[in-house]
Amino acid sequence: MLGSLPAHVIHQISFLLSPMSFSLDVFAPVVAVLGLGWSFVFWSGVQRGGNGTPAMQKVANAIRTGSNAFVRRQYKTIAILTVIVGLGMTVAYGVTGGAEGWVKGYEVGGSFLLGAILSGVAGVVSMIVATRANLKTADASTHGLNAALRMALRSGTVSAIVITALSLLGISGLYLFYKFGLGRAVETIPVLIVGYGFGASFVALFAQLGGGIYTKAADVGADLVGKIEAGIPEDDPRNPAVIADLVGDNVGDCAGRGADLFESISAENIGAMVLGVALFPVFGLKGILFPLVFRALGLIASIIGVYTVKVKKNDSPMKAMTRGFWVTAILTTGALFVCSAWMLHDVPPPPEGVPALTLLDMLKNMGTTQNSAVWFFFAGLAGVLTSIAFVYITDYYTGKQHRPVQAIAKASETGHATNIIAGTAIGMESTGLTVLAVCVALFSSYWFGTQTGLDHGGIYGTAVATMGMLAVVGYVLAMDMFGPITDNAGGIVEMSKAPENMRLVTDELDACGNTTKALTKGYAVGSAALAAFLLFSAFLEEADLTVVDLAKVEVFIGAFLGAMVVFFFTSLAIRAVGRAAGVIVEEVRRQFREKKGIMEGRDEPDYAACVDIATRAALKEMVLPGIVAVLAPIIVGVVFRAEAAAGLLMVGTIVGVILAAYLNNAGGAWDNAKKFIEGGAHGGKRSPAHQAAVTGDTVGDPFKDTAGPSLHVLIKLFSTLTLALATLFI
Amino acid sequence: MLGSLPAHVIHQISFLLSPMSFSLDVFAPVVAVLGLGWSFVFWSGVQRGGNGTPAMQKVANAIRTGSNAFVRRQYKTIAILTVIVGLGMTVAYGVTGGAEGWVKGYEVGGSFLLGAILSGVAGVVSMIVATRANLKTADASTHGLNAALRMALRSGTVSAIVITALSLLGISGLYLFYKFGLGRAVETIPVLIVGYGFGASFVALFAQLGGGIYTKAADVGADLVGKIEAGIPEDDPRNPAVIADLVGDNVGDCAGRGADLFESISAENIGAMVLGVALFPVFGLKGILFPLVFRALGLIASIIGVYTVKVKKNDSPMKAMTRGFWVTAILTTGALFVCSAWMLHDVPPPPEGVPALTLLDMLKNMGTTQNSAVWFFFAGLAGVLTSIAFVYITDYYTGKQHRPVQAIAKASETGHATNIIAGTAIGMESTGLTVLAVCVALFSSYWFGTQTGLDHGGIYGTAVATMGMLAVVGYVLAMDMFGPITDNAGGIVEMSKAPENMRLVTDELDACGNTTKALTKGYAVGSAALAAFLLFSAFLEEADLTVVDLAKVEVFIGAFLGAMVVFFFTSLAIRAVGRAAGVIVEEVRRQFREKKGIMEGRDEPDYAACVDIATRAALKEMVLPGIVAVLAPIIVGVVFRAEAAAGLLMVGTIVGVILAAYLNNAGGAWDNAKKFIEGGAHGGKRSPAHQAAVTGDTVGDPFKDTAGPSLHVLIKLFSTLTLALATLFI
């Protein structure tokens, strides 16, 4: 298998990597720190960009002030909830488990707190970067498409690196603390840090919910009064809610998604490390640290991928982005190959006297099917391919050039109702390929894993697949953060009445950003599904369960309740947007009524009042769905015990993945059907078809930007929460 | 417990019932035949009604002709599919199982065919009755509300009795044939007739799908061109699609729902009988025949309930209907008490020489908690209470006087999008109470069952609860059939330009019918959930499974696919309506274009052309979702074997129940929000809020009348299909 590579290349790789095996423990944190350093390189590049006209700065300042105000108040609320839950958990362990219980309580509570804090930092950093990058990107748009694209993408990469690196640092830090600080046995450590994932999920849930409610309430509110009642275009400075809308992009899409993906990575790493313990007898330390090392290499691949993005002549920005994604995926596959060969190699070591295997030997051994490394490589490859599949599935269902979006656009000709019916049908249809892709990934990686003949080989195969899928997360995050930055840049250009050529650039980037946002959501759903399966297995280990028997009445009830909670949570999230939007509509109407000059452009609307009202409404509305999500698994676990909690967890995840795919894809398709019509099809702007399409787009807003992304977090919250509390349910 | 009843009453009950224990086998078929006789009494009463004016007859004739044409062609398609599947199944058993396999194949195939035929007959009879009763009800409306109400309800009762009695006759007939004709051991018989349930489900699926697509395609199509484009009111004779719309009520709501509930009853009976075998050592024949006997008594209770319905002064028709429901529920509870005491009594028989226990003794023994009959009575009572709970839950979420519908109406003020968002949120919220009610019923009846201390007692407890819930099915069916009959009567009155006083009567009945239709759907979802749990257990017995371990990767994949298929099927059903409606819209537009005189009332539109086009479109569209539903469990069963099929079945059922509740309740709430606004709220008819509410109502149409009811059938199809094919999956 390796014969095709020139010998000197192999030698160099071998030379570069072998010293690291001496310091495996610190490989990941070192890469993380280097990555953070690299993010400063990007950031200083961004800082050097221009700051535009005073008019642009004024808009950008208003957005920044609003975003800061929201995030400050939001994280204050979240901090209070976090302390309550952290203390409650520690006490619950202490009270039920005596002296040993208190130790467990401190461990779980402490790692919970660390996960929560780092998740919060990840969200805040994303928001800070985005609220500076928007102005820089707007300014760069005077220098043409490539300059603006580079500015937005590199800013996004700063956040992406920080999020990925923080996650690595947090887990590695806990690991090193337990190993060297407390002298714990290596194979007991992964279970000690399960609280970390719960902490990350807990903060991510509220960050995504609060931000998601804020962004869509502001968006829907602004649209309802602005576009529909007053007949003014999107991002018109006369609309008092327009700044709130732009703030929403930062707090919902950046801060929320940042916290979301921070916890995806963390949860997956912990799940994979817990499973690595099962293979400790075979791979030793390497099996436990494999996820961290491979993730670190994935981060490097992502940074390289970002460097390759450049729009060529007659090329769309999206094509350039996709090229970068492919570069990252291919580099990741290479890293996977080397990592597997080196760390998951089970060919017996040579007898005494014969020199130990070098990395070169190990790579050469990748030609033999008796080597577990080969099979795990295939499993990981299945994961990488799944990440690619999700990009294409999402693109098919939400891209303008394919059947689904065009069918919705066509249905808009017969009115609002047929637009909604068509979008609903398309969204539900999209769950088909989504689920098939997850099932193929699970089954094939499990099968590859069983071919190793190792105990727990199958399940570790799915773990490696999950790592493969999440290895490209750095690049995906950068693409995702790119979206709200360009959206904001467009808003700044529009509101500051900048010249037409700038607007053309930001419009093109904005369209590309919409697509990358949609793709990220598809990717997030798929990775959540795989990561959840990993966490199930970790939960079963931790709760001493060998089966989850759905035929038992209490497990079936747990499963039924799990599915129901997902729907109920979605209902609360959607309704929260409706209610918060209603409050904003009232405020905008009040301003129009009391200050007649606004519409004529004489008076300046009170943007801050809208921002403030949206903040209060979103924070109020995020609490109930959050509490439902946290309490449901605890109640089922305490009343019906661990096996029923597993039922809730698994079926809740299945339903959550499917419902999220439905909500995200329906929302994305409605959005693009509207854009397709605005491009001139079916009568173009202001035609009856366009009005119907606007209805679909508005319905899709809370679907795809509030409920859907919150469900990704909910799924992982279910897993990490039950995992952290597992021993209380036995 | 029985001390409170006067002794002579107990004596009489005892006297009446004890001779029947000699002929337990034939009790149910005898009651069924008597019931059929009684339905002729009702029918001849209906026949004596007047036939209205020639104008009314003309409309009614057109509806009848259209309905007949559709049903004839639909059942021809279904017959072909049935023969293919029946033969395929027999051959599959024969080829894989040798000589024994062919025997099994004939048994399963034969009972499949019988179930299919009777389910078809049930559907056709409902349609025939409804297409005569509509005219009679329209005529009776000249004699006032009570006369029209009685006419519609008694017509509905004819169908209700026929459906219930046919189901009893079919299963009893197979039972008697195997016992006396082939001399089989009693306890082997239930498993031999599992094909019957599959046959019933198979036909019900296509009947409900085809009818559901037809009715909503015609409705949406007629509304889109009529109300929205041409601005003419509902049921206006100038609309070429109006007859197709009225035909739809008969073929979708009557024939479809008839087949649906026929198979609910059949599936539940078979599931309960299979479980009864597990208790054969304790209760003997009585345990197996309990479901049939109790169901027969439930039929009698339902007939009595119908007789009590009468609108008092200042009373709404709905109140009168609810009173009848309570009478039925209370009578059923009495029947349950006696049946449990008599047939599920495990106090040991007296020693030799002492006379055997009389029914009086058995009833007296209901005071002791060591008697299993007491606990099973409580379990059955839980079922009866669940049926009542579902009526009230559905009423809360879809009734005009409660918060949910009013919230949607209020949201309509801000436009189409907020109406849809609010309805979606309400529909999803409604899954909360729905699932809680099912879980409470399952858990409590299981717990009661375990208190008997018998092996399989818990699961038999849930079986008795299911019987309790389905015991009132006769009355519920009568209420349900009442809906489309009054809807049609209203259409006939409207189209024949009958006097205002008649229209007032039919309008009031129509509103009541809308509510009863919604309630029936809630009831159908709940009973499907309970019946499915029963069928799971039967499947596990039949497939020799003791656990369904969701932690196994192939079971998890089966579960994932099950949930996905439910969404995918829903997507296909909804899209089918959209597509078929599009075809009708084209045809109506063509007629308006080519015959200018239609709109001015000079030319008569070509109703038959619309009927014909709707028929062809609906039949074409019903095939794909039907095939997906049938193939999915077979593929999973064959590829991943029985345990994965169980995963598909169980999680598919959970998701199906929840999604059906969402679709039904959202649709019902949208419908009534529109009616609420039409009653004068939020600006009344033709206000912007009303337009938004019409959008919601139109979106809700395929939700609540095509996809939702088809999902009820899908759930039971999954169960009965896997049950019938269980041994092929081992």
Short mmCIF file of N, CA, C and O in Angstrom, two decimals, chain B residues 268-280 283-292 294 340 343-345 372 375-377 379-380 442 445-450 452 454-468 533-534 537:
data_model
loop_
_atom_site.label_atom_id
_atom_site.label_comp_id
_atom_site.label_asym_id
_atom_site.label_seq_id
_atom_site.Cartn_x
_atom_site.Cartn_y
_atom_site.Cartn_z
N GLU B 268 -55.74 -4.97 17.05
CA GLU B 268 -55.74 -5.04 18.51
C GLU B 268 -56.27 -6.38 18.98
O GLU B 268 -55.73 -7.00 19.90
N ASN B 269 -57.34 -6.86 18.35
CA ASN B 269 -57.89 -8.16 18.74
C ASN B 269 -56.87 -9.27 18.60
O ASN B 269 -56.71 -10.11 19.48
N ILE B 270 -56.18 -9.26 17.47
CA ILE B 270 -55.22 -10.34 17.23
C ILE B 270 -54.07 -10.24 18.23
O ILE B 270 -53.66 -11.24 18.84
N GLY B 271 -53.56 -9.02 18.41
CA GLY B 271 -52.48 -8.84 19.37
C GLY B 271 -52.88 -9.34 20.75
O GLY B 271 -52.12 -10.05 21.42
N ALA B 272 -54.09 -8.98 21.17
CA ALA B 272 -54.54 -9.37 22.50
C ALA B 272 -54.74 -10.88 22.58
O ALA B 272 -54.46 -11.50 23.61
N MET B 273 -55.21 -11.49 21.50
CA MET B 273 -55.42 -12.95 21.53
C MET B 273 -54.08 -13.67 21.59
O MET B 273 -53.94 -14.68 22.28
N VAL B 274 -53.08 -13.16 20.84
CA VAL B 274 -51.76 -13.78 20.89
C VAL B 274 -51.22 -13.74 22.31
O VAL B 274 -50.68 -14.72 22.83
N LEU B 275 -51.40 -12.60 22.97
CA LEU B 275 -50.93 -12.50 24.36
C LEU B 275 -51.75 -13.39 25.28
O LEU B 275 -51.24 -13.91 26.27
N GLY B 276 -53.05 -13.52 24.94
CA GLY B 276 -53.92 -14.38 25.75
C GLY B 276 -53.39 -15.80 25.82
O GLY B 276 -53.56 -16.50 26.82
N VAL B 277 -52.71 -16.22 24.77
CA VAL B 277 -52.13 -17.57 24.75
C VAL B 277 -51.12 -17.72 25.88
O VAL B 277 -51.02 -18.78 26.51
N ALA B 278 -50.37 -16.64 26.15
CA ALA B 278 -49.38 -16.72 27.22
C ALA B 278 -50.05 -17.00 28.56
O ALA B 278 -49.45 -17.58 29.47
N LEU B 279 -51.31 -16.59 28.70
CA LEU B 279 -52.02 -16.81 29.95
C LEU B 279 -52.96 -18.02 29.86
O LEU B 279 -53.79 -18.23 30.74
N PHE B 280 -52.83 -18.78 28.77
CA PHE B 280 -53.70 -19.95 28.58
C PHE B 280 -53.67 -20.89 29.79
O PHE B 280 -54.72 -21.38 30.21
N PHE B 283 -56.08 -18.96 32.44
CA PHE B 283 -57.48 -18.67 32.11
C PHE B 283 -58.08 -19.59 31.06
O PHE B 283 -59.27 -19.53 30.80
N GLY B 284 -57.25 -20.41 30.42
CA GLY B 284 -57.77 -21.29 29.38
C GLY B 284 -58.35 -20.50 28.22
O GLY B 284 -57.90 -19.40 27.90
N LEU B 285 -59.39 -21.07 27.63
CA LEU B 285 -60.05 -20.48 26.48
C LEU B 285 -60.50 -19.05 26.75
O LEU B 285 -60.45 -18.17 25.86
N LYS B 286 -60.92 -18.81 28.00
CA LYS B 286 -61.47 -17.49 28.31
C LYS B 286 -60.46 -16.37 28.07
O LYS B 286 -60.83 -15.28 27.62
N GLY B 287 -59.20 -16.63 28.38
CA GLY B 287 -58.18 -15.60 28.19
C GLY B 287 -58.01 -15.24 26.73
O GLY B 287 -57.73 -14.10 26.38
N ILE B 288 -58.18 -16.25 25.87
CA ILE B 288 -58.01 -15.98 24.43
C ILE B 288 -59.24 -15.27 23.87
O ILE B 288 -59.13 -14.39 23.02
N LEU B 289 -60.42 -15.66 24.37
CA LEU B 289 -61.64 -15.09 23.79
C LEU B 289 -62.09 -13.80 24.45
O LEU B 289 -62.99 -13.12 23.94
N PHE B 290 -61.45 -13.46 25.57
CA PHE B 290 -61.82 -12.22 26.27
C PHE B 290 -61.91 -11.00 25.34
O PHE B 290 -62.90 -10.27 25.37
N PRO B 291 -60.90 -10.79 24.48
CA PRO B 291 -60.98 -9.60 23.61
C PRO B 291 -62.23 -9.59 22.74
O PRO B 291 -62.86 -8.54 22.56
N LEU B 292 -62.59 -10.77 22.21
CA LEU B 292 -63.75 -10.80 21.31
C LEU B 292 -65.04 -10.56 22.07
O LEU B 292 -65.92 -9.82 21.62
N PHE B 294 -65.47 -9.06 25.02
CA PHE B 294 -65.56 -7.69 25.54
C PHE B 294 -65.87 -6.70 24.41
O PHE B 294 -66.66 -5.77 24.56
N SER B 340 -64.33 -8.96 33.16
CA SER B 340 -63.12 -9.28 33.90
C SER B 340 -63.43 -10.30 34.98
O SER B 340 -62.73 -11.30 35.14
N MET B 343 -64.18 -13.72 33.19
CA MET B 343 -63.23 -14.40 32.29
C MET B 343 -61.78 -14.31 32.74
O MET B 343 -60.94 -15.06 32.27
N LEU B 344 -61.44 -13.37 33.59
CA LEU B 344 -60.03 -13.21 33.98
C LEU B 344 -59.86 -13.47 35.48
O LEU B 344 -59.02 -12.88 36.14
N HIS B 345 -60.64 -14.38 35.98
CA HIS B 345 -60.76 -14.68 37.39
C HIS B 345 -59.81 -15.82 37.72
O HIS B 345 -59.93 -16.90 37.17
N SER B 372 -56.91 -11.75 40.15
CA SER B 372 -56.32 -11.06 39.01
C SER B 372 -57.37 -10.22 38.27
O SER B 372 -57.05 -9.21 37.66
N TRP B 375 -57.36 -6.54 39.14
CA TRP B 375 -56.27 -5.74 38.60
C TRP B 375 -56.44 -5.51 37.10
O TRP B 375 -56.16 -4.43 36.59
N PHE B 376 -56.90 -6.56 36.41
CA PHE B 376 -57.11 -6.38 34.97
C PHE B 376 -58.27 -5.41 34.71
O PHE B 376 -58.26 -4.66 33.73
N PHE B 377 -59.25 -5.41 35.61
CA PHE B 377 -60.31 -4.42 35.47
C PHE B 377 -59.75 -3.00 35.56
O PHE B 377 -60.06 -2.13 34.75
N ALA B 379 -56.75 -2.12 34.89
CA ALA B 379 -55.97 -1.87 33.67
C ALA B 379 -56.90 -1.44 32.53
O ALA B 379 -56.63 -0.48 31.81
N GLY B 380 -58.02 -2.17 32.40
CA GLY B 380 -58.98 -1.81 31.34
C GLY B 380 -59.58 -0.44 31.57
O GLY B 380 -59.77 0.35 30.63
N LEU B 442 -49.89 3.23 29.54
CA LEU B 442 -49.03 2.05 29.45
C LEU B 442 -48.48 1.67 30.81
O LEU B 442 -48.55 0.51 31.22
N SER B 445 -51.28 0.55 33.41
CA SER B 445 -51.90 -0.75 33.13
C SER B 445 -50.86 -1.87 33.28
O SER B 445 -51.18 -2.96 33.73
N TYR B 446 -49.62 -1.58 32.93
CA TYR B 446 -48.57 -2.57 33.13
C TYR B 446 -48.41 -2.86 34.62
O TYR B 446 -48.31 -4.01 35.04
N TRP B 447 -48.42 -1.80 35.40
CA TRP B 447 -48.24 -1.96 36.84
C TRP B 447 -49.40 -2.75 37.43
O TRP B 447 -49.21 -3.68 38.21
N PHE B 448 -50.63 -2.42 37.04
CA PHE B 448 -51.79 -3.18 37.51
C PHE B 448 -51.61 -4.65 37.15
O PHE B 448 -51.88 -5.54 37.94
N GLY B 449 -51.17 -4.86 35.91
CA GLY B 449 -51.00 -6.25 35.46
C GLY B 449 -49.98 -7.01 36.30
O GLY B 449 -50.19 -8.18 36.64
N THR B 450 -48.88 -6.33 36.67
CA THR B 450 -47.87 -7.05 37.46
C THR B 450 -48.40 -7.38 38.85
O THR B 450 -47.93 -8.32 39.47
N THR B 452 -51.01 -8.78 39.58
CA THR B 452 -51.67 -10.08 39.59
C THR B 452 -50.68 -11.17 39.95
O THR B 452 -51.07 -12.27 40.32
N LEU B 454 -49.03 -12.84 37.96
CA LEU B 454 -48.98 -13.85 36.90
C LEU B 454 -47.79 -13.59 35.97
O LEU B 454 -47.39 -12.44 35.79
N ASP B 455 -47.27 -14.65 35.38
CA ASP B 455 -46.30 -14.48 34.31
C ASP B 455 -46.97 -13.72 33.17
O ASP B 455 -48.12 -14.00 32.83
N HIS B 456 -46.27 -12.80 32.56
CA HIS B 456 -46.83 -12.00 31.46
C HIS B 456 -48.00 -11.14 31.92
O HIS B 456 -48.74 -10.61 31.09
N GLY B 457 -48.21 -11.03 33.24
CA GLY B 457 -49.34 -10.25 33.74
C GLY B 457 -49.25 -8.79 33.32
O GLY B 457 -50.24 -8.18 32.91
N GLY B 458 -48.04 -8.23 33.42
CA GLY B 458 -47.88 -6.81 33.10
C GLY B 458 -48.28 -6.52 31.67
O GLY B 458 -49.07 -5.62 31.39
N ILE B 459 -47.76 -7.33 30.76
CA ILE B 459 -48.03 -7.05 29.36
C ILE B 459 -49.50 -7.31 29.03
O ILE B 459 -50.12 -6.59 28.24
N TYR B 460 -50.09 -8.30 29.71
CA TYR B 460 -51.52 -8.53 29.47
C TYR B 460 -52.34 -7.36 30.02
O TYR B 460 -53.38 -7.02 29.46
N GLY B 461 -51.81 -6.73 31.08
CA GLY B 461 -52.47 -5.52 31.58
C GLY B 461 -52.56 -4.45 30.51
O GLY B 461 -53.61 -3.83 30.30
N THR B 462 -51.45 -4.25 29.76
CA THR B 462 -51.51 -3.25 28.70
C THR B 462 -52.48 -3.70 27.61
O THR B 462 -53.13 -2.87 26.97
N ALA B 463 -52.58 -5.02 27.41
CA ALA B 463 -53.53 -5.52 26.41
C ALA B 463 -54.97 -5.16 26.82
O ALA B 463 -55.76 -4.69 26.01
N VAL B 464 -55.27 -5.38 28.10
CA VAL B 464 -56.62 -5.08 28.56
C VAL B 464 -56.89 -3.57 28.47
O VAL B 464 -57.99 -3.14 28.12
N ALA B 465 -55.86 -2.77 28.76
CA ALA B 465 -56.03 -1.32 28.62
C ALA B 465 -56.37 -0.95 27.18
O ALA B 465 -57.23 -0.11 26.92
N THR B 466 -55.68 -1.59 26.24
CA THR B 466 -55.96 -1.31 24.83
C THR B 466 -57.39 -1.68 24.49
O THR B 466 -58.09 -0.94 23.79
N MET B 467 -57.83 -2.84 25.01
CA MET B 467 -59.22 -3.23 24.76
C MET B 467 -60.17 -2.21 25.36
O MET B 467 -61.19 -1.87 24.77
N GLY B 468 -59.84 -1.72 26.56
CA GLY B 468 -60.68 -0.72 27.21
C GLY B 468 -60.79 0.52 26.34
O GLY B 468 -61.86 1.07 26.11
N PHE B 533 -48.12 -1.24 20.94
CA PHE B 533 -47.31 -1.83 22.00
C PHE B 533 -47.66 -3.30 22.18
O PHE B 533 -46.81 -4.15 22.44
N LEU B 534 -48.95 -3.58 22.04
CA LEU B 534 -49.45 -4.94 22.11
C LEU B 534 -48.85 -5.79 21.01
O LEU B 534 -48.42 -6.94 21.22
N SER B 537 -45.23 -6.89 21.45
CA SER B 537 -45.05 -8.05 22.31
C SER B 537 -45.38 -9.31 21.54
O SER B 537 -44.68 -10.32 21.64
#
